Coordinates of C-alpha atoms and ligand atoms in Angstrom, one line a residue:
X1 CA 95.5 143.1 87.8
X2 CA 94.6 140.2 88.3
X3 CA 93.5 138.8 85.1
X4 CA 90.9 137.0 85.8
X5 CA 88.8 136.5 88.5
X6 CA 89.0 133.2 89.3
X7 CA 92.3 133.5 90.7
X8 CA 92.4 135.3 94.2
X9 CA 94.7 136.6 96.8
X10 CA 96.0 135.3 100.0
X11 CA 94.5 136.8 103.3
X12 CA 97.6 138.4 104.9
X13 CA 101.3 137.7 104.9
X14 CA 100.8 134.9 107.6
X15 CA 98.6 133.6 105.2
X16 CA 101.4 133.1 102.6
X17 CA 103.9 132.0 104.9
X18 CA 101.6 129.0 105.9
X19 CA 100.4 128.6 102.4
X20 CA 104.2 128.2 101.0
X21 CA 105.3 126.2 103.9
X22 CA 102.4 123.9 103.0
X23 CA 103.5 123.9 99.3
X24 CA 107.0 123.1 100.7
X25 CA 106.4 121.0 103.4
X26 CA 105.2 117.4 102.5
X27 CA 106.3 113.7 101.2
X28 CA 109.1 115.7 99.9
X29 CA 110.3 116.4 104.0
X30 CA 109.5 113.0 105.2
X31 CA 109.3 110.1 102.4
X32 CA 112.1 111.7 99.8
X33 CA 114.4 113.8 102.1
X34 CA 115.6 110.4 104.4
X35 CA 115.3 108.1 101.3
X36 CA 117.6 109.6 99.3
X37 CA 120.1 110.1 102.2
X38 CA 119.9 107.1 102.7
X39 CA 120.9 106.4 99.0
X40 CA 123.7 109.0 98.5
X41 CA 125.6 108.0 102.1
X42 CA 124.4 110.2 104.8
X43 CA 126.1 113.2 106.7
X44 CA 127.8 114.7 103.7
X45 CA 124.8 114.7 101.6
X46 CA 123.3 116.2 104.1
X47 CA 126.1 119.0 103.9
X48 CA 125.6 119.3 100.2
X49 CA 121.9 119.7 100.6
X50 CA 122.0 122.6 103.1
X51 CA 124.7 124.6 101.6
X52 CA 122.0 124.3 98.1
X53 CA 119.4 125.3 100.1
X54 CA 120.7 128.5 101.6
X55 CA 123.4 129.5 99.0
X56 CA 121.6 128.4 96.0
X57 CA 117.5 128.0 96.7
X58 CA 117.2 130.7 98.8
X59 CA 118.3 133.1 95.6
X60 CA 115.8 131.3 93.0
X61 CA 113.3 131.3 95.5
X62 CA 113.0 134.8 96.0
X63 CA 113.7 135.3 92.0
X64 CA 110.6 133.0 91.5
X65 CA 108.4 135.3 93.8
X66 CA 109.6 138.0 92.2
X67 CA 108.0 137.2 88.6
X68 CA 105.0 135.8 90.0
X69 CA 104.2 139.1 92.3
X70 CA 105.8 141.5 89.5
X71 CA 103.1 139.6 86.5
X72 CA 100.4 138.0 88.7
X73 CA 100.4 135.0 86.0
X74 CA 101.5 131.5 85.9
X75 CA 104.8 130.7 84.7
X76 CA 104.2 130.3 80.7
X77 CA 102.1 133.8 81.4
X78 CA 104.9 135.0 83.3
X79 CA 107.7 134.8 80.5
X80 CA 105.1 135.7 77.8
X81 CA 104.3 139.1 80.0
X82 CA 108.0 139.6 80.4
X83 CA 110.0 138.3 77.2
X84 CA 107.0 138.3 74.8
X85 CA 107.9 136.0 71.3
X86 CA 110.7 134.7 72.7
X87 CA 112.5 130.8 73.5
X88 CA 111.8 131.9 77.2
X89 CA 108.3 131.1 77.2
X90 CA 109.7 127.1 76.9
X91 CA 111.2 127.1 80.6
X92 CA 107.4 128.1 81.4
X93 CA 106.3 124.6 79.5
X94 CA 109.0 122.4 81.1
X95 CA 107.2 123.9 84.5
X96 CA 103.6 123.1 83.2
X97 CA 104.4 119.4 82.3
X98 CA 106.9 119.1 85.4
X99 CA 103.6 119.5 87.3
X100 CA 101.9 116.6 85.6
X101 CA 104.8 114.4 86.2
X102 CA 105.3 115.5 89.4
X103 CA 102.3 115.0 90.6
X104 CA 101.4 111.8 89.2
X105 CA 104.0 109.6 91.5
X106 CA 103.6 112.3 94.3
X107 CA 100.1 111.3 94.3
X108 CA 100.9 107.3 94.4
X109 CA 103.0 107.8 97.6
X110 CA 100.1 109.8 99.0
X111 CA 98.5 107.1 98.6
X112 CA 100.4 104.7 100.5
X113 CA 100.2 107.0 103.5
X114 CA 96.4 107.1 103.2
X115 CA 96.5 103.1 102.9
X116 CA 98.9 103.8 105.7
X117 CA 96.5 105.5 108.4
X118 CA 93.8 102.5 108.0
X119 CA 96.5 99.6 108.2
X120 CA 98.4 101.1 111.3
X121 CA 94.6 101.7 113.3
X122 CA 93.9 98.4 112.6
X123 CA 97.1 97.2 114.3
X124 CA 98.2 95.2 110.8
X125 CA 102.4 95.5 111.9
X126 CA 101.8 94.6 115.3
X127 CA 104.1 91.9 116.5
X128 CA 105.5 92.2 113.6
X129 CA 109.5 92.7 113.2
X130 CA 111.3 93.8 110.5
X131 CA 111.3 91.6 108.1
X132 CA 108.0 90.8 108.2
X133 CA 107.0 94.5 108.4
X134 CA 109.4 94.9 105.1
X135 CA 107.3 92.2 103.4
X136 CA 104.2 93.9 104.3
X137 CA 105.0 97.0 102.5
X138 CA 106.0 94.3 99.4
X139 CA 102.6 93.3 99.3
X140 CA 100.8 96.1 100.1
X141 CA 102.3 97.9 96.9
X142 CA 101.9 95.1 94.7
X143 CA 98.2 95.5 95.0
X144 CA 96.9 96.4 91.9
X145 CA 94.0 97.6 92.9
X146 CA 94.9 99.6 96.2
X147 CA 97.3 101.8 94.7
X148 CA 95.6 102.6 91.7
X149 CA 92.6 103.6 94.3
X150 CA 94.3 105.0 96.9
X151 CA 96.0 106.8 94.3
X152 CA 92.4 108.4 92.1
X153 CA 91.3 108.7 95.9
X154 CA 94.0 110.9 97.2
X155 CA 93.8 113.3 94.0
X156 CA 89.7 113.2 93.6
X157 CA 90.8 115.1 97.4
X158 CA 92.9 117.4 95.8
X159 CA 91.1 118.5 93.6
X160 CA 88.1 119.4 95.3
X161 CA 90.3 121.4 97.8
X162 CA 91.6 122.8 94.3
X163 CA 87.5 124.0 93.3
X164 CA 87.8 126.0 96.6
X165 CA 90.4 128.3 94.9
X166 CA 93.5 129.5 96.5
X167 CA 92.5 131.4 99.3
X168 CA 89.5 129.3 100.7
X169 CA 91.3 126.1 99.2
X170 CA 95.0 126.7 99.5
X171 CA 95.0 128.6 102.5
X172 CA 92.9 127.7 104.9
X173 CA 93.9 123.8 105.1
X174 CA 97.4 124.8 106.0
X175 CA 97.0 127.0 108.8
X176 CA 95.2 123.6 110.7
X177 CA 97.7 121.0 111.3
X178 CA 101.4 122.0 110.2
X179 CA 102.2 122.5 113.7
X180 CA 100.7 119.5 115.3
X181 CA 102.9 117.5 112.4
X182 CA 106.3 119.3 113.7
X183 CA 105.7 118.4 117.4
X184 CA 104.6 114.6 116.6
X185 CA 108.1 114.9 114.9
X186 CA 110.0 115.5 117.7
X187 CA 108.3 113.3 119.9
X188 CA 109.3 110.1 117.1
X189 CA 113.0 111.9 117.0
X190 CA 113.2 111.0 120.7
X191 CA 112.3 107.8 120.6
X192 CA 114.0 107.1 117.6
X193 CA 117.3 108.2 119.0
X194 CA 117.0 106.3 122.2
X195 CA 116.6 103.1 121.1
X196 CA 119.8 101.1 121.0
X197 CA 121.6 100.5 118.2
X198 CA 120.7 104.0 117.2
X199 CA 124.5 105.5 117.8
X200 CA 124.9 103.9 114.4
X201 CA 122.4 105.8 112.5
X202 CA 123.5 108.9 114.4
X203 CA 126.7 108.8 112.9
X204 CA 125.4 107.7 109.6
X205 CA 123.7 111.1 109.9
X206 CA 125.8 113.3 111.2
X207 CA 129.3 112.8 110.5
X208 CA 130.1 113.4 107.2
X209 CA 132.0 111.1 105.1
X210 CA 132.6 113.2 102.3
X211 CA 134.5 109.8 100.1
X212 CA 131.1 108.8 100.2
X213 CA 130.0 111.8 98.7
X214 CA 129.5 111.2 94.6
X215 CA 128.6 113.9 92.0
X216 CA 125.6 112.4 91.5
X217 CA 125.1 112.5 95.3
X218 CA 125.5 116.6 94.7
X219 CA 123.0 116.5 91.9
X220 CA 120.2 114.9 94.0
X221 CA 121.3 117.2 97.0
X222 CA 120.8 120.0 94.5
X223 CA 117.8 118.8 92.9
X224 CA 115.7 117.5 96.6
X225 CA 116.6 121.3 97.8
X226 CA 114.8 122.4 94.8
X227 CA 111.9 119.4 95.6
X228 CA 111.5 120.5 98.9
X229 CA 111.2 124.2 98.3
X230 CA 108.8 123.6 95.4
X231 CA 111.0 125.8 93.2
X232 CA 112.0 125.0 89.3
X233 CA 108.7 124.3 88.3
X234 CA 106.7 127.5 88.8
X235 CA 104.6 126.5 92.0
X236 CA 106.3 129.7 94.0
X237 CA 106.2 132.1 90.3
X238 CA 101.9 130.5 91.1
X239 CA 102.3 131.2 94.9
X240 CA 103.7 134.9 94.5
X241 CA 101.6 136.1 91.8
X242 CA 98.6 135.6 94.7
X243 CA 100.5 137.8 96.8
X244 CA 100.3 141.1 98.0
X245 CA 102.9 144.1 96.9
X246 CA 102.7 144.7 100.7
X247 CA 104.5 141.7 101.6
X248 CA 108.8 141.4 102.0
X249 CA 109.5 138.5 99.7
X250 CA 112.7 138.3 101.2
X251 CA 111.7 137.5 104.9
X252 CA 108.4 135.1 103.8
X253 CA 110.6 133.3 101.3
X254 CA 113.1 133.1 104.7
X255 CA 110.8 131.8 106.8
X256 CA 109.7 129.1 104.1
X257 CA 112.8 127.8 103.8
X258 CA 113.4 127.7 107.4
X259 CA 110.7 125.8 108.3
X260 CA 111.0 123.5 105.4
X261 CA 114.6 122.3 106.0
X262 CA 113.5 121.9 109.8
X263 CA 110.9 119.6 108.8
X264 CA 113.2 117.8 106.7
X265 CA 116.0 117.8 109.2
X266 CA 113.5 116.4 111.8
X267 CA 112.3 113.9 109.7
X268 CA 115.7 112.4 109.1
X269 CA 116.7 112.2 112.7
X270 CA 113.2 110.3 113.4
X271 CA 114.5 107.8 110.3
X272 CA 117.8 107.2 110.4
X273 CA 118.6 106.2 113.9
X274 CA 115.8 103.4 113.6
X275 CA 117.0 102.3 110.2
X276 CA 120.3 101.0 112.2
X277 CA 118.7 100.4 115.1
X278 CA 116.5 97.8 113.7
X279 CA 119.1 96.7 111.2
X280 CA 117.1 97.8 108.0
X281 CA 119.2 98.8 105.0
X282 CA 119.4 102.8 104.5
X283 CA 119.1 102.1 100.3
X284 CA 115.7 100.7 100.1
X285 CA 114.3 103.2 98.3
X286 CA 110.4 104.6 97.6
X287 CA 109.6 102.2 100.5
X288 CA 111.9 103.2 103.4
X289 CA 109.6 105.1 105.8
X290 CA 107.3 102.6 105.5
X291 CA 109.0 99.7 106.1
X292 CA 111.2 102.0 109.4
X293 CA 108.9 103.8 111.3
X294 CA 106.0 101.0 111.6
X295 CA 109.0 99.4 113.3
X296 CA 109.6 102.1 115.6
X297 CA 105.3 102.4 116.4
X298 CA 105.8 98.8 117.6
X299 CA 108.3 100.2 120.3
X300 CA 106.3 103.1 121.6
X301 CA 103.2 103.6 124.7
X302 CA 99.9 103.5 122.3
X303 CA 102.2 102.8 119.4
X304 CA 99.2 102.2 116.7
X305 CA 97.2 105.6 118.1
X306 CA 100.2 107.5 117.4
X307 CA 101.4 106.0 114.5
X308 CA 97.7 106.7 112.8
X309 CA 98.1 110.0 114.0
X310 CA 101.3 110.7 112.1
X311 CA 100.3 108.9 108.6
X312 CA 97.3 111.1 108.7
X313 CA 99.3 114.6 109.1
X314 CA 101.1 113.1 107.0
X315 CA 98.5 112.7 104.1
X316 CA 97.6 116.5 105.1
X317 CA 101.3 117.5 104.4
X318 CA 101.1 115.6 101.0
X319 CA 97.9 117.6 100.6
X320 CA 98.5 120.7 101.0
X321 CA 101.8 119.9 98.7
X322 CA 100.6 118.5 95.9
X323 CA 97.8 121.4 95.2
X324 CA 100.2 123.7 94.5
X325 CA 101.8 121.1 92.1
X326 CA 97.9 120.2 90.3
X327 CA 97.6 124.0 90.3
X328 CA 100.3 125.0 88.1
X329 CA 98.8 123.4 85.4
X330 CA 95.4 125.1 86.5
X331 CA 96.6 127.8 86.8
X332 CA 97.9 128.3 83.1
X333 CA 94.6 126.7 82.1
X334 CA 92.8 129.8 83.4
X335 CA 95.3 132.1 82.6
X336 CA 96.1 131.3 79.1
X337 CA 93.4 129.3 78.5
X338 CA 90.7 131.3 79.7
X339 CA 89.3 128.3 81.9
X340 CA 87.0 128.2 84.2
X341 CA 88.4 127.0 87.1
X342 CA 86.6 123.9 87.9
X343 CA 87.1 122.7 84.4
X344 CA 91.2 123.5 84.5
X345 CA 91.2 121.6 87.7
X346 CA 89.6 118.8 86.5
X347 CA 92.3 118.4 83.4
X348 CA 94.7 119.4 85.6
X349 CA 94.1 116.5 88.2
X350 CA 92.8 114.1 85.8
X351 CA 95.7 114.5 83.5
X352 CA 98.0 113.6 86.4
X353 CA 96.0 110.7 87.8
X354 CA 96.1 108.9 84.7
X355 CA 99.7 110.1 84.0
X356 CA 100.1 108.2 87.8
X357 CA 99.1 105.2 86.6
X358 CA 102.2 103.4 85.9
X359 CA 103.8 104.6 88.9
X360 CA 101.1 102.9 90.7
X361 CA 101.8 99.3 89.3
X362 CA 105.4 99.7 88.8
X363 CA 107.9 100.8 91.4
X364 CA 110.9 101.1 88.9
X365 CA 108.7 103.6 86.9
X366 CA 107.9 105.5 89.9
X367 CA 112.0 106.3 90.9
X368 CA 112.3 106.5 87.3
X369 CA 109.8 109.8 87.0
X370 CA 110.8 110.3 90.4
X371 CA 114.3 111.1 89.0
X372 CA 113.4 112.6 85.8
X373 CA 110.9 115.2 86.9
X374 CA 112.0 115.5 90.6
X375 CA 115.4 116.2 89.9
X376 CA 116.5 116.8 86.4
X377 CA 113.6 118.6 85.4
X378 CA 114.2 121.4 88.6
X379 CA 117.4 121.8 87.7
X380 CA 116.7 122.8 84.1
X381 CA 113.5 125.3 85.9
X382 CA 115.9 126.6 88.1
X383 CA 118.5 127.3 86.0
X384 CA 115.9 128.9 83.5
X385 CA 114.5 131.1 86.1
X386 CA 118.1 132.3 87.6
X387 CA 119.1 133.2 83.8
X388 CA 116.5 134.7 83.2
X389 CA 116.2 137.4 86.0
X390 CA 120.0 137.8 86.1
X391 CA 120.4 138.3 82.5
X392 CA 117.0 138.8 81.0
X393 CA 114.5 140.5 83.3
X394 CA 117.3 142.1 84.9
X395 CA 119.1 143.1 88.4
X396 CA 117.4 146.6 88.8
X397 CA 113.8 145.2 88.3
X398 CA 114.0 142.3 90.5
X399 CA 115.5 144.7 93.2
X400 CA 112.5 147.0 92.9
X401 CA 110.2 144.6 93.3
X402 CA 111.6 143.7 96.1
X403 CA 112.0 146.9 97.1
X404 CA 108.1 147.4 96.8
X405 CA 107.2 145.3 100.0
X406 CA 110.6 146.2 101.8
X407 CA 111.9 149.8 101.0
X408 CA 114.9 149.5 103.3
X409 CA 116.1 146.3 100.4
X410 CA 119.8 147.3 100.1
X411 CA 121.8 143.8 99.1
X412 CA 121.1 144.6 95.2
X413 CA 124.6 143.9 94.5
X414 CA 124.6 140.7 96.7
X415 CA 121.6 139.5 95.5
X416 CA 122.5 140.2 91.8
X417 CA 125.9 138.3 92.6
X418 CA 123.9 134.7 93.2
X419 CA 120.9 135.5 90.9
X420 CA 123.3 136.1 87.9
X421 CA 126.6 134.0 88.7
X422 CA 126.8 131.8 91.6
X423 CA 123.6 129.7 90.8
X424 CA 123.9 129.7 87.0
X425 CA 127.6 128.7 87.0
X426 CA 127.2 126.0 90.1
X427 CA 123.8 124.7 88.1
X428 CA 125.5 124.6 84.4
X429 CA 128.3 123.1 85.3
X430 CA 126.7 120.3 87.1
X431 CA 124.4 119.6 85.1
X432 CA 127.2 119.4 82.2
X433 CA 128.8 117.1 84.1
X434 CA 125.6 114.4 85.2
X435 CA 125.3 114.6 81.4
X436 CA 128.6 114.3 79.7
X437 CA 129.7 111.7 82.5
X438 CA 126.5 109.4 82.9
X439 CA 127.9 106.0 84.1
X440 CA 130.9 107.8 86.2
X441 CA 129.1 107.7 89.7
Ligands
LIG501 N1 107.8 121.0 98.0 C1 106.8 120.0 98.1 C2 107.5 118.5 98.6 O1 108.6 118.8 99.5 C3 106.2 119.3 96.8 C4 105.9 119.9 96.0 C5 105.2 121.2 95.8 C6 107.2 120.6 94.8 N2 105.5 121.6 94.9 C7 106.0 121.4 93.8 C8 108.0 120.2 93.8 C9 107.3 122.4 92.9 C10 108.7 120.6 93.4 C11 108.3 121.7 92.9 O2 106.7 117.5 99.5

């Protein structure tokens, strides 16, 4: 039973996969993945990332969806329902806070994307060289009116969609333009890998140099896998709570992971060769795609049109993700504090807007928010979910939940191994390392 009629459910399996992929695919794939792949040395980082998606994150994703569907609750309500009166709910509280933390800076970057739609359409980067394009970006983000204004516009759009509720709001949007984004990326990849000087970027991206990988890089790769799959915060608990018992959670989760990872890998393949072809620095950080891509568009026939289309689709991908982040605190207010959807979304989105103002004004602050909430918080949240499912709720219960939509499910032991031992041990070791040796890397 849903606790509150304002919650809603997905209309079909396809509806969930599209909404789940809509949440997963966003700035995480196209902005964040290339940025940190550049910072942490390329191919070796990508290998760890891939391992982390399919060995670690998929197990946590399945756990989150099961918990959400079993309890029909937001993260805090879920822990309260399954382990009443215990401290487990602190993981849920962390998730709600992380929702604010991530949505605050996410909306700022989404605002930049929005600004780039208009700049590209107006031909602002035509005839500019790589250095000029880089300084155009710096000027753009150091204009406080533009960055706060665009952040505000983006957050308002997100809230408007969320007022419509889960099915009408989230699902419909996710269905529409994601496939187009995929095609435009493939086209970009083709242009990028055929640029003069692309080989260097290709080898950076595809040939692992293990000595370039640090432990901090491993933590970043695992954090990125969690960020990209929207786990560790409760998004997938909340989205799972809108799933019907008929759905096969494992195949839904696998679909979401495959789609999400393909988009990230394609984005890397579009960006990395171009970085080197234009003589740019892979480590420049948050501005990476905004500094690299206009150069690629300049090399394409009808590049302005194409670039405008790209930034429109990226903004849409960002909005289908941002709604899934803002929805977490909102679902908490609706379920636990019995607020109306309108009020819950207003507080959740309005709070995230205010929290994002410092990030809109200061790139350094944005980087810190990204590391603290986008990496450490998610690692802790995922540890919480795997410990909870493996040791408290129990592997028999999760297997029963998985069998609900998939009577033939027989991999109880394999799944139990991953969620009870593999995930908690890997994540704990990593956390110990990064906390104990903060200056080592
Ligand atoms: N996965 C999304 C992206 O890649 C962002 C996102 C949505 C997210 N929900 C989340 C990240 C929950 C962490 C946790 O853009």
